[in-house]
Coordinates of C-alpha atoms in Angstrom, one line a residue:
Chain A
X3 CA 25.0 -10.6 4.4
X4 CA 23.4 -7.5 3.6
X5 CA 23.3 -5.1 0.9
X6 CA 24.3 -1.3 2.4
X7 CA 20.9 0.9 2.5
X8 CA 20.8 4.8 2.7
X9 CA 21.3 6.5 5.9
X10 CA 18.6 9.4 4.9
X11 CA 15.7 9.5 2.7
X12 CA 13.2 11.9 1.1
X13 CA 9.1 10.8 1.3
X14 CA 7.0 12.8 -1.0
X15 CA 3.7 13.5 0.4
X16 CA 1.4 13.0 -3.1
X17 CA -1.4 12.3 -0.9
X18 CA -3.4 15.8 -1.4
X19 CA -3.4 15.7 -5.4
X20 CA -2.3 12.4 -6.7
X21 CA -4.1 10.6 -3.4
X22 CA -7.9 12.8 -3.2
X23 CA -7.5 13.0 -7.2
X24 CA -8.5 9.4 -7.5
X25 CA -11.3 9.5 -4.7
X26 CA -14.8 9.2 -5.7
X27 CA -15.7 12.1 -3.1
X28 CA -15.0 16.5 -3.8
X29 CA -13.0 17.3 -1.1
X30 CA -13.4 21.4 -0.7
X31 CA -10.5 23.9 -0.5
X32 CA -10.4 24.2 3.2
X33 CA -10.1 20.1 4.0
X34 CA -7.6 20.1 1.7
X35 CA -5.8 23.6 3.3
X36 CA -6.0 21.6 6.6
X37 CA -4.3 18.6 5.5
X38 CA -1.7 20.1 3.3
X39 CA -0.6 22.0 6.5
X40 CA -1.1 19.2 8.5
X41 CA 1.8 17.2 6.0
X42 CA 3.6 20.4 5.6
X43 CA 4.1 20.8 9.6
X44 CA 4.7 17.3 10.2
X45 CA 7.9 17.1 7.9
X46 CA 7.4 17.0 4.9
X47 CA 10.5 18.8 2.7
X48 CA 8.1 18.4 -1.0
X49 CA 3.9 17.8 -1.0
X50 CA 2.1 17.6 -4.3
X51 CA -0.2 19.8 -3.7
X52 CA -1.9 20.8 -6.8
X53 CA -2.9 20.5 -9.9
X54 CA -3.4 23.0 -12.8
X55 CA -5.7 20.6 -15.4
X56 CA -8.9 21.3 -16.4
X57 CA -11.2 20.6 -14.3
X58 CA -13.2 19.2 -17.0
X59 CA -11.3 16.6 -16.4
X60 CA -10.3 16.3 -13.2
X61 CA -13.4 18.3 -11.0
X62 CA -11.7 17.5 -7.9
X63 CA -8.4 19.2 -8.8
X64 CA -10.7 22.8 -8.7
X65 CA -9.9 24.3 -5.9
X66 CA -6.0 24.0 -7.2
X67 CA -5.6 27.8 -6.8
X68 CA -7.4 28.4 -3.0
X69 CA -5.5 25.5 -1.5
X70 CA -1.7 27.3 -3.2
X71 CA -3.6 30.6 -1.8
X72 CA -5.0 29.2 1.4
X73 CA -2.2 27.3 2.9
X74 CA 0.8 28.3 5.6
X75 CA 4.2 28.4 3.7
X76 CA 6.6 26.4 5.6
X77 CA 10.1 26.7 5.2
X78 CA 12.1 24.0 3.5
X79 CA 8.9 22.8 1.8
X80 CA 8.7 22.2 -1.7
X81 CA 5.2 22.9 -2.7
X82 CA 4.5 20.6 -6.8
X83 CA 1.5 20.6 -8.4
X84 CA 1.1 18.8 -11.9
X85 CA 0.7 21.3 -15.1
X86 CA -0.7 19.7 -18.2
X87 CA -0.2 22.4 -20.7
X88 CA 0.9 26.1 -20.8
X89 CA -2.5 27.0 -19.5
X90 CA -1.6 24.7 -16.9
X91 CA 1.6 25.8 -16.2
X92 CA 0.6 29.8 -15.7
X93 CA -2.3 28.7 -13.4
X94 CA 0.5 27.3 -11.6
X95 CA 3.2 30.1 -11.9
X96 CA 0.8 32.7 -10.1
X97 CA -0.5 30.4 -7.5
X98 CA 2.8 30.4 -6.0
X99 CA 3.8 26.6 -7.1
X100 CA 7.7 25.4 -6.2
X101 CA 7.5 22.5 -8.6
X102 CA 5.6 21.9 -11.4
X103 CA 5.6 18.3 -12.9
X104 CA 4.9 17.0 -16.0
X105 CA 4.4 13.7 -16.7
X106 CA 4.8 10.7 -19.4
X107 CA 4.1 6.7 -19.8
X108 CA 6.6 4.7 -20.7
X109 CA 3.7 2.5 -22.5
X110 CA 2.7 3.5 -25.9
X111 CA -0.4 2.0 -25.7
X112 CA -1.0 3.5 -22.4
X113 CA -0.7 7.1 -23.9
X114 CA -2.4 6.7 -26.6
X115 CA -5.4 5.8 -24.2
X116 CA -4.9 8.4 -21.4
X117 CA -3.6 10.8 -23.4
X118 CA -4.2 10.6 -26.5
X119 CA -1.7 10.9 -27.9
X120 CA 2.7 8.9 -28.8
X121 CA 4.7 9.4 -25.6
X122 CA 6.9 11.1 -27.3
X123 CA 4.1 13.5 -29.4
X124 CA 3.7 14.1 -25.2
X125 CA 6.9 14.5 -24.4
X126 CA 7.4 17.5 -27.6
X127 CA 3.5 19.0 -26.1
X128 CA 6.2 19.7 -22.7
X129 CA 8.6 21.5 -24.4
X130 CA 7.0 24.6 -23.9
X131 CA 6.4 24.2 -19.7
X132 CA 9.8 23.2 -19.4
X133 CA 11.6 26.0 -20.6
X134 CA 8.7 28.1 -18.5
X135 CA 9.5 26.2 -15.7
X136 CA 13.4 26.8 -15.9
X137 CA 13.0 30.5 -17.1
X138 CA 11.1 31.0 -13.7
X139 CA 13.3 29.5 -11.5
X140 CA 10.7 26.7 -10.6
X141 CA 12.1 23.3 -10.4
X142 CA 10.8 20.4 -12.5
X143 CA 9.7 17.0 -12.1
X144 CA 8.5 14.0 -14.5
X145 CA 6.3 11.8 -14.0
X146 CA 7.0 8.2 -15.9
X147 CA 4.1 6.4 -15.6
X148 CA 3.7 2.2 -15.9
X149 CA 7.4 1.5 -15.5
X150 CA 7.0 -1.8 -14.3
X151 CA 3.6 -2.7 -17.1
X152 CA 0.5 -1.7 -18.4
X153 CA -3.3 -1.9 -18.0
X154 CA -3.8 -1.7 -21.9
X155 CA -0.5 -3.9 -23.5
X156 CA 0.9 -5.8 -20.7
X157 CA 5.3 -6.1 -20.2
X158 CA 7.0 -2.7 -20.1
X159 CA 10.7 -3.8 -21.1
X160 CA 13.8 -1.7 -19.5
X161 CA 14.2 -0.3 -22.7
X162 CA 11.0 1.7 -22.5
X163 CA 11.8 2.8 -19.7
X164 CA 15.3 4.2 -20.3
X165 CA 14.2 5.3 -23.6
X166 CA 11.8 8.0 -22.1
X167 CA 13.6 8.8 -18.8
X168 CA 16.0 10.6 -21.1
X169 CA 13.4 11.6 -22.6
X170 CA 12.6 13.6 -19.3
X171 CA 15.9 13.9 -18.8
X172 CA 16.5 16.5 -21.9
X173 CA 13.4 18.4 -20.7
X174 CA 15.6 19.6 -18.0
X175 CA 13.4 17.6 -15.3
X176 CA 15.5 17.8 -11.7
X177 CA 13.7 14.6 -10.6
X178 CA 12.3 11.7 -12.7
X179 CA 9.9 9.0 -10.8
X180 CA 9.8 6.0 -12.4
X181 CA 5.7 4.9 -11.5
X182 CA 4.3 1.3 -10.7
X183 CA 1.0 3.5 -12.1
X184 CA -0.9 -0.5 -12.2
X185 CA 1.0 -1.7 -8.4
X186 CA 2.2 -5.2 -10.8
X187 CA 6.4 -4.8 -9.8
X188 CA 7.9 -7.3 -7.2
X189 CA 11.1 -6.6 -5.8
X190 CA 13.3 -7.9 -8.3
X191 CA 12.0 -6.9 -11.3
X192 CA 12.1 -3.0 -9.8
X193 CA 15.8 -3.1 -9.2
X194 CA 16.1 -4.6 -13.0
X195 CA 14.5 -1.4 -14.4
X196 CA 15.6 0.9 -11.4
X197 CA 19.8 0.2 -12.3
X198 CA 18.5 0.2 -16.2
X199 CA 16.8 3.7 -14.9
X200 CA 20.4 5.0 -13.1
X201 CA 22.4 4.3 -16.5
X202 CA 20.6 7.0 -18.0
X203 CA 20.3 9.7 -15.0
X204 CA 21.5 10.5 -11.9
X205 CA 20.1 8.3 -9.3
X206 CA 19.8 10.5 -6.6
X207 CA 17.6 12.4 -8.7
X208 CA 15.4 8.9 -9.4
X209 CA 12.5 8.9 -7.2
X210 CA 10.2 5.2 -6.6
X211 CA 6.9 5.6 -6.8
X212 CA 4.8 2.4 -6.0
X213 CA 0.6 1.0 -5.9
X214 CA 0.2 -1.2 -3.3
X215 CA -2.3 -2.6 -5.6
X216 CA -1.2 -6.7 -5.5
X217 CA 0.5 -5.7 -1.8
X218 CA 4.0 -5.4 -2.9
X219 CA 4.9 -2.0 -2.7
X220 CA 7.1 -2.3 0.4
X221 CA 8.4 -5.0 -0.8
X222 CA 9.4 -3.3 -4.0
X223 CA 10.5 0.2 -1.3
X224 CA 13.0 -2.3 0.2
X225 CA 14.8 -3.5 -3.3
X226 CA 15.2 0.1 -4.0
X227 CA 17.1 0.9 -0.8
X228 CA 18.9 -1.8 -1.8
X229 CA 19.7 -0.3 -5.5
X230 CA 20.5 2.9 -4.0
X231 CA 17.1 5.1 -4.4
X232 CA 16.9 7.6 -2.2
X233 CA 13.5 9.3 -3.3
X234 CA 9.4 7.9 -2.2
X235 CA 6.5 9.0 -3.3
X236 CA 3.9 7.9 -0.5
X237 CA 0.3 8.8 0.5
X238 CA -1.5 9.2 4.0
X239 CA -3.4 7.0 4.6
X240 CA -3.4 5.6 1.4
X241 CA -5.5 8.0 -0.2
X242 CA -6.9 6.6 -4.3
X243 CA -7.8 3.5 -5.3
X244 CA -6.7 1.8 -8.7
X245 CA -8.3 2.9 -11.9
X246 CA -7.7 -0.2 -13.0
X247 CA -9.1 -2.4 -10.7
X248 CA -12.3 -1.7 -8.9
X249 CA -11.3 -1.6 -4.8
X250 CA -8.2 -1.9 -5.3
X251 CA -5.8 -0.6 -3.1
X252 CA -3.3 2.0 -5.1
X253 CA -0.6 4.6 -4.0
X254 CA 1.9 3.5 -0.9
X255 CA 0.0 4.7 2.4
X256 CA 3.1 6.6 3.8
X257 CA 2.6 5.4 7.5
X258 CA 3.4 2.4 6.0
X259 CA 6.8 3.8 4.6
X260 CA 7.5 6.0 7.4
X261 CA 7.3 2.7 9.8
X262 CA 9.8 0.9 7.8
X263 CA 12.2 3.5 7.1
X264 CA 11.8 4.2 10.6
X265 CA 12.7 -0.3 11.6
X266 CA 15.9 0.5 9.3
X267 CA 17.4 3.1 11.3
X268 CA 16.6 5.4 8.0
X269 CA 16.6 9.6 8.3
X270 CA 13.3 10.9 6.8
X271 CA 12.9 13.8 9.3
X272 CA 9.3 13.3 9.5
X273 CA 6.9 12.8 12.4
X274 CA 5.3 9.3 12.1
X275 CA 2.4 10.3 14.7
X276 CA 1.5 13.6 13.1
X277 CA 0.9 11.6 10.2
X278 CA -0.9 8.7 11.3
X279 CA -3.6 12.0 12.4
X280 CA -3.3 13.5 9.4
X281 CA -4.4 10.3 7.3
X282 CA -7.4 9.6 10.5
X283 CA -8.2 13.4 9.9
X284 CA -8.4 12.7 5.3
X285 CA -10.0 9.9 6.4
X286 CA -12.8 10.9 8.4
X287 CA -14.0 13.5 5.3
X288 CA -14.4 11.0 3.2
X289 CA -16.7 8.6 5.6
X290 CA -13.8 5.8 6.0
X291 CA -10.9 3.8 7.8
X292 CA -7.6 4.6 6.5
X293 CA -6.0 2.3 4.0
X294 CA -3.0 2.0 6.1
X295 CA -1.7 -1.1 8.6
X296 CA 0.7 1.2 10.4
X297 CA -1.7 3.8 10.4
X298 CA -4.5 1.4 11.8
X299 CA -2.2 -0.4 14.1
X300 CA -0.7 2.9 15.4
X301 CA -4.2 4.7 15.8
X302 CA -5.3 1.1 17.7
X303 CA -2.2 2.2 20.0
X304 CA -0.7 -0.9 19.2
X305 CA 2.3 1.8 18.9
X306 CA 3.1 0.6 22.4
X307 CA 4.2 -2.8 20.4
X308 CA 6.7 -0.9 18.1
X309 CA 10.0 -1.9 18.1
X310 CA 13.0 -0.8 15.7
Chain B
X20 CA 23.8 -5.3 -7.3
X21 CA 21.9 -8.8 -5.9
X22 CA 21.8 -11.3 -3.3
X23 CA 20.9 -14.4 -4.2
X24 CA 17.6 -15.7 -3.8
X25 CA 16.0 -19.5 -3.8
X26 CA 14.7 -21.6 -6.6
X27 CA 11.5 -22.6 -4.6
X28 CA 9.9 -22.3 -1.5
X29 CA 7.0 -24.2 0.5
X30 CA 4.0 -22.4 1.8
X31 CA 2.7 -23.5 5.1
X32 CA -1.1 -22.3 4.7
X33 CA -2.1 -21.4 8.4
X34 CA -5.3 -19.7 7.8
X35 CA -8.3 -22.6 8.7
X36 CA -6.3 -23.0 11.7
X37 CA -4.2 -20.2 13.0
X38 CA -6.9 -17.7 10.4
X39 CA -9.9 -18.8 11.9
X40 CA -9.3 -19.1 15.5
X41 CA -8.7 -15.6 15.2
X42 CA -11.7 -14.5 13.4
X43 CA -14.4 -14.0 15.7
X44 CA -17.1 -15.7 14.0
X45 CA -17.9 -19.8 14.1
X46 CA -17.2 -21.7 11.2
X47 CA -18.9 -25.0 10.9
X48 CA -17.2 -28.2 10.0
X49 CA -18.3 -28.6 6.6
X50 CA -17.4 -25.2 5.2
X51 CA -13.7 -25.5 6.7
X52 CA -13.7 -29.3 5.7
X53 CA -14.1 -26.9 2.0
X54 CA -11.6 -24.8 2.5
X55 CA -9.2 -27.1 3.5
X56 CA -9.8 -29.3 0.6
X57 CA -9.7 -25.7 -1.6
X58 CA -6.0 -25.6 -0.2
X59 CA -4.6 -28.8 -1.0
X60 CA -6.6 -29.3 -3.7
X61 CA -4.9 -25.6 -5.0
X62 CA -1.1 -27.2 -3.8
X63 CA -0.4 -26.9 -0.6
X64 CA 2.4 -29.9 1.1
X65 CA 0.8 -28.3 4.3
X66 CA -2.3 -27.8 5.4
X67 CA -2.4 -26.5 8.9
X68 CA -6.0 -27.9 9.2
X69 CA -6.9 -28.3 13.0
X70 CA -5.7 -27.7 17.0
X71 CA -7.0 -30.1 20.1
X72 CA -7.2 -27.3 22.4
X73 CA -9.9 -27.3 24.8
X74 CA -13.1 -26.3 23.1
X75 CA -13.6 -23.4 26.8
X76 CA -10.2 -22.1 25.7
X77 CA -11.0 -21.7 21.7
X78 CA -14.8 -22.3 21.1
X79 CA -14.0 -21.7 17.1
X80 CA -11.4 -24.8 17.1
X81 CA -14.0 -27.3 18.4
X82 CA -14.8 -29.2 15.4
X83 CA -11.4 -29.9 15.2
X84 CA -11.8 -34.1 14.6
X85 CA -15.0 -33.7 12.5
X86 CA -12.1 -31.6 9.9
X87 CA -9.8 -34.8 10.1
X88 CA -12.2 -36.9 9.5
X89 CA -14.5 -35.4 6.9
X90 CA -11.4 -33.9 4.7
X91 CA -10.8 -35.6 1.3
X92 CA -6.5 -36.8 1.7
X93 CA -4.2 -35.2 -0.7
X94 CA -1.5 -37.2 -1.2
X95 CA 1.8 -35.3 -0.6
X96 CA 0.1 -32.8 1.4
X97 CA 1.0 -32.7 5.3
X98 CA -2.4 -31.9 7.8
X99 CA -0.9 -29.6 10.9
X100 CA -2.5 -30.0 14.0
X101 CA -1.9 -27.4 17.1
X102 CA -1.8 -29.2 20.2
X103 CA -1.9 -27.9 24.0
X104 CA -0.3 -31.2 25.7
X105 CA -1.1 -34.7 25.6
X106 CA -4.9 -34.8 26.0
X107 CA -4.6 -32.7 22.8
X108 CA -1.9 -35.1 21.3
X109 CA -4.1 -37.9 21.7
X110 CA -6.9 -36.2 19.9
X111 CA -4.3 -35.3 17.0
X112 CA -3.7 -38.8 16.5
X113 CA -7.3 -40.5 16.6
X114 CA -7.6 -37.7 14.2
X115 CA -5.0 -39.3 12.3
X116 CA -2.5 -35.5 11.4
X117 CA 0.3 -36.2 10.4
X118 CA 2.1 -33.2 11.9
X119 CA 1.3 -31.8 15.5
X120 CA 2.6 -28.2 16.2
X121 CA 4.0 -27.6 19.9
X122 CA 5.3 -24.1 20.5
X123 CA 6.6 -21.8 23.4
X124 CA 7.6 -17.8 22.9
X125 CA 10.4 -16.0 23.0
X126 CA 9.3 -13.1 25.3
X127 CA 8.9 -14.5 29.4
X128 CA 6.7 -11.7 29.4
X129 CA 4.2 -13.0 26.5
X130 CA 4.3 -16.9 28.0
X131 CA 3.3 -16.1 31.6
X132 CA 0.6 -13.8 30.6
X133 CA -0.4 -16.3 27.5
X134 CA 0.1 -19.9 29.0
X135 CA 0.5 -18.9 32.3
X136 CA 4.2 -20.2 33.3
X137 CA 7.6 -19.5 32.2
X138 CA 9.5 -20.0 28.8
X139 CA 11.5 -23.2 30.4
X140 CA 8.1 -24.4 32.1
X141 CA 6.2 -24.7 28.8
X142 CA 8.7 -25.7 27.3
X143 CA 9.2 -28.7 30.1
X144 CA 5.2 -29.3 29.9
X145 CA 5.2 -30.2 25.8
X146 CA 8.1 -33.0 26.7
X147 CA 5.8 -36.0 26.5
X148 CA 3.7 -34.9 23.6
X149 CA 7.8 -34.7 21.4
X150 CA 7.9 -38.3 22.7
X151 CA 4.9 -39.7 22.1
X152 CA 4.5 -37.8 18.5
X153 CA 8.3 -39.5 17.3
X154 CA 6.8 -42.8 18.7
X155 CA 4.4 -42.9 16.6
X156 CA 6.3 -41.3 13.7
X157 CA 4.5 -38.1 13.6
X158 CA 6.4 -34.9 12.0
X159 CA 6.9 -32.3 14.9
X160 CA 7.0 -29.2 14.3
X161 CA 7.6 -26.2 16.9
X162 CA 6.3 -22.2 17.2
X163 CA 8.2 -19.9 18.5
X164 CA 6.3 -16.5 19.0
X165 CA 7.1 -13.0 19.7
X166 CA 10.2 -13.9 18.2
X167 CA 10.7 -9.9 16.7
X168 CA 8.8 -8.2 20.0
X169 CA 6.3 -8.3 22.6
X170 CA 3.1 -6.8 23.4
X171 CA 4.5 -6.8 26.9
X172 CA 8.1 -6.0 27.0
X173 CA 8.7 -5.0 24.1
X174 CA 11.6 -5.7 23.0
X175 CA 12.4 -9.5 22.9
X176 CA 16.9 -10.0 22.3
X177 CA 18.5 -12.7 18.9
X178 CA 19.9 -14.0 22.4
X179 CA 15.9 -15.4 23.3
X180 CA 15.0 -17.0 19.9
X181 CA 18.3 -18.5 20.1
X182 CA 17.7 -20.2 23.0
X183 CA 13.9 -21.3 23.2
X184 CA 15.0 -22.4 19.1
X185 CA 17.5 -25.1 20.5
X186 CA 14.8 -26.0 23.9
X187 CA 13.0 -26.8 20.7
X188 CA 15.2 -27.8 18.6
X189 CA 16.6 -30.3 22.2
X190 CA 12.5 -31.9 22.0
X191 CA 13.2 -33.1 18.5
X192 CA 10.8 -30.6 16.2
X193 CA 11.4 -31.1 12.7
X194 CA 10.9 -27.5 11.6
X195 CA 10.4 -24.3 14.4
X196 CA 9.0 -21.2 13.2
X197 CA 10.5 -17.9 13.5
X198 CA 7.1 -15.7 14.0
X199 CA 5.9 -12.3 14.5
X200 CA 3.4 -12.6 16.2
X201 CA 2.3 -8.7 16.1
X202 CA 3.8 -7.9 12.9
X203 CA 6.5 -5.2 14.4
X204 CA 9.8 -6.1 12.8
X205 CA 11.2 -4.8 9.9
X206 CA 13.7 -6.2 7.6
X207 CA 17.1 -5.9 8.4
X208 CA 15.8 -6.7 12.1
X209 CA 15.0 -9.8 10.2
X210 CA 17.5 -10.5 8.8
X211 CA 19.0 -11.0 12.5
X212 CA 17.2 -12.6 14.0
X213 CA 16.4 -15.6 11.6
X214 CA 20.7 -15.4 11.4
X215 CA 21.1 -15.4 15.0
X216 CA 18.2 -18.6 14.8
X217 CA 20.5 -20.6 12.1
X218 CA 22.8 -20.6 14.1
X219 CA 21.6 -23.0 16.1
X220 CA 19.0 -25.1 13.9
X221 CA 19.3 -26.1 10.6
X222 CA 18.6 -22.5 8.2
X223 CA 16.7 -25.7 6.0
X224 CA 13.9 -26.4 8.4
X225 CA 13.1 -23.1 9.9
X226 CA 10.2 -21.1 8.8
X227 CA 9.0 -17.2 8.9
X228 CA 5.7 -16.4 10.2
X229 CA 5.1 -13.1 9.7
X230 CA 1.4 -11.1 9.9
X231 CA 0.9 -7.8 8.1
X232 CA 0.1 -5.7 10.9
X233 CA 2.1 -2.4 10.4
X234 CA 1.9 -3.2 6.3
X235 CA 5.3 -5.4 6.5
X236 CA 5.3 -8.8 5.8
X237 CA 6.0 -8.8 2.0
X238 CA 9.0 -6.9 2.4
X239 CA 10.1 -9.3 5.9
X240 CA 9.8 -12.5 3.6
X241 CA 11.4 -10.8 0.4
X242 CA 14.2 -10.1 2.9
X243 CA 14.4 -13.8 4.8
X244 CA 14.7 -15.3 1.0
X245 CA 17.7 -13.2 0.6
X246 CA 19.1 -15.0 3.6
X247 CA 17.9 -18.0 2.7
X248 CA 14.9 -18.6 4.5
X249 CA 12.5 -21.3 2.7
X250 CA 9.6 -22.1 4.3
X251 CA 6.9 -19.3 5.0
X252 CA 3.2 -19.4 6.9
X253 CA 0.8 -18.0 4.9
X254 CA -3.2 -17.0 5.6
X255 CA -5.6 -17.3 2.9
X256 CA -7.7 -14.3 2.7
X257 CA -5.4 -13.0 5.4
X258 CA -7.8 -15.1 7.9
X259 CA -7.5 -14.1 11.4
X260 CA -6.9 -10.3 12.9
X261 CA -4.7 -9.4 15.3
X262 CA -5.8 -10.1 19.1
X263 CA -3.2 -7.7 20.0
X264 CA -4.5 -4.4 17.9
X265 CA -8.5 -4.7 18.0
X266 CA -9.0 -3.8 14.0
X267 CA -5.5 -4.3 12.6
X268 CA -4.4 -6.7 10.1
X269 CA -2.8 -10.1 11.0
X270 CA -1.3 -13.3 9.4
X271 CA 0.0 -12.4 6.4
X272 CA -2.1 -13.0 3.4
X273 CA -1.8 -16.7 0.9
X274 CA -2.1 -14.3 -2.5
X275 CA 0.4 -11.8 -1.8
X276 CA 2.9 -14.0 -0.9
X277 CA 2.5 -16.1 -4.1
X278 CA 2.2 -13.3 -6.4
X279 CA 5.1 -12.2 -4.6
X280 CA 7.2 -15.8 -5.8
X281 CA 5.8 -15.4 -9.2
X282 CA 7.3 -12.1 -9.8
X283 CA 10.3 -13.5 -8.1
X284 CA 10.6 -16.7 -10.3
X285 CA 10.4 -18.4 -7.0
X286 CA 7.9 -22.7 -7.2
X287 CA 6.2 -22.8 -4.8
X288 CA 3.4 -25.8 -6.9
X289 CA 0.1 -24.2 -6.0
X290 CA -2.3 -22.2 -8.2
X291 CA -2.7 -19.3 -7.2
X292 CA -5.7 -18.5 -9.3
X293 CA -7.2 -21.7 -6.7
X294 CA -6.6 -19.9 -4.0
X295 CA -7.9 -16.2 -4.6
X296 CA -10.8 -18.5 -4.8
X297 CA -10.7 -19.8 -1.6
X298 CA -9.7 -16.5 -0.2
X299 CA -13.7 -15.3 -2.1
X300 CA -15.3 -19.0 -0.8
X301 CA -14.3 -18.3 3.2
X302 CA -14.3 -14.1 3.0
X303 CA -17.8 -15.0 1.9
X304 CA -18.4 -17.4 4.8
X305 CA -16.9 -14.9 7.3
X306 CA -19.8 -12.1 5.1
X307 CA -16.6 -9.5 4.2
X308 CA -14.0 -8.7 1.1
X309 CA -10.6 -10.7 2.2
X310 CA -8.1 -9.1 3.1
X311 CA -5.4 -10.0 0.8
X312 CA -4.5 -6.8 -1.9
X313 CA -3.2 -9.0 -4.7
X314 CA -6.4 -11.4 -4.3
X315 CA -9.2 -8.5 -4.8
X316 CA -6.7 -7.0 -7.1
X317 CA -7.2 -10.5 -9.4
X318 CA -10.0 -11.4 -8.1
X319 CA -11.2 -7.3 -10.0
X320 CA -9.9 -8.9 -12.7
X321 CA -6.7 -6.7 -12.2
X322 CA -4.6 -9.9 -13.4
X323 CA -5.0 -9.4 -16.6
X324 CA -2.7 -6.7 -16.2
X325 CA 0.4 -9.5 -14.4
X326 CA 3.9 -9.0 -15.3
X327 CA 6.4 -10.9 -13.7

C-alpha cells in the first residue's frame, strides 16, 4: 500500500542567493550571472537570484544589481530576490525582480538573535514592502525559518508555525516556505507541520525548504510529497553550508532532489544533466567538489546505472 | 494521512566488513578489533565483523581470524562473516563466527562479471556451505546484490529478485538482504521490490541494504519502513565507497539511519553518540572526515539542535 504522490512539482533553485550567501568566498557578478543563466536554461521556472540587503550585513550579495542587469531573462522563469526593508525593495524594483521574498522565524529566540526583534515586530516591518510589492504587480513570497527546530530555543511548536504562517498570509504572501533552517526534521515531524500549515494556507502554495545537515532532506521531501506538498527549494551542488554547525551540510542539493523526482516519475521540467554541469561549474569556481551525491555519481559516469 | 511504521527495527552494522573492504587503505587488526568492540558496546545486536575470502582477492580481510580472536564478545551480539566457499566456512567456524553470509546477485550480468558464473551456479556452489552452517548451528544469511539495478545490465526485474530470493530461501537462509549495490533506487521502486520479495520470504526476515550513491538511501529506508521492513544494514561513518562510481558515496551511514529512527520514535537499542564517536575513531585512522551528515553535525555540537 502506498499514498498517492503529485504528478508534477515546482523546484525553486535557491543556490545563487541562499546558497552563495552562506559560502565563505565572494563570487564575482559575472560568475553569478553565468550560474543563473545556466539554471534558467536548465528549465527552472523560479530562480532565487539576488538579495537586496545591506552589503555591510552580507557582502556576498553586493553584486545583486549587476547580476539582475547581466542575466538573460528566460521567458517563463521568475527571478526572486530577498528584501529586508523598503530600501531593499526599491533596489529590487529598479533591478526588475519578479518576486520579492520577505522572511520571519517560527521561533521567538531565533527572531531575537537573528534580526533583533520579536516575530510580531518583524512581520509588522514588512507591511510596507508587502503593500509596495502588490502595487507594483510583483509576486510576494514569505520564508518561514526554523519551522522544525531552532538552534537557540530547541523545539518549535506546530502552533507557532501555523500562527506565523497566518501572519505572512495576512500580509498577502502568494507562497510561503516552511523551512528546516538547521536540518533537524525527520519525516513524520515534517508531515505534522506541513499538514498544520496547510490548515491555514492553501497547500499548493506551501513549499518545503529542507537542509541536509543530518542527512534527512530527501526523506523529508518524500514525506512531504506524501502529504501533497508540490513546491520544493533546492540548491545546485548543495551550495551554502550550515552556519549553526561548522563543516556540516546545508541546503539539500538540487541534483539529489531531481534524481528523486525522476525515479518517482514526478515531472519537474528540468534537465538533470544540465544541472549537474552547472553544479560542476560553480563548484570549480569555489575550488571544491559539489556537495551533491547524485551530482557526483552522475559526473563520475555513474549515470549509466540510472534506473527509474 | 500516514502509513503505520514499525515500533522497533534491527540495525546490522556492516562497517567493519563491507565498509572497510571497500576502503583503499589496509587497516591493522587491532584497529578493527577496537572498532568492532566500540560498535557492540554501542548496542548493535549484529555486527558484520569479518570475511573469510582469499586474501589474494581482498587483502583488507586477511586479518579476519585475528579480529575474531581479539574482540570482546558482547552477550546478545551476533558476529557475522562473509564466506565464499567451504574453505572460508572452515575459517569462519574455527574463528567462532555466529552467522555466515553467502551471496548471490539478482543480475546475471553482475554475477558473470563479479564471480564468473551464472546466478544458478553461484547458488549451487553455496549448497555445502549452507548445509555445514545448519549442522553447526550457525545462522545463515543470504545477501542479494543488485536488486534495484546493475552497473552492467541496467534494469533488474522484480521477477529476478523474487526468483533468487526463493533460491536463497531454499538453501535455508534465516535472513535475506535486498541490496541496492549501486545506490540507484528511489522510494516507490524500493516499495515494489520489497513487497515482491516479501511475497516469497517472511517480511520480518528481509533486510534493506541501501547505498547512498545518489543520496536516496534515507528516503529509501523511510519507504521500506512504510511497507514493513524491520531490518536495515548501515555502515558507521559511511565506511566503504562505491566501486562502480569513483569518488561517489557507498553504504548509508549508520549515524544518519539512527538519527532517522530516533526522529520517527522507532526503537533501535543503539546509543547514537557512541556510534558518532566510533565513526570519528575509524575516520581518524583512515585520515579523513566521516561520510555521515548526522555524524558530522552532531560532532560539530549541532546536537544541541536535535529535535525529535
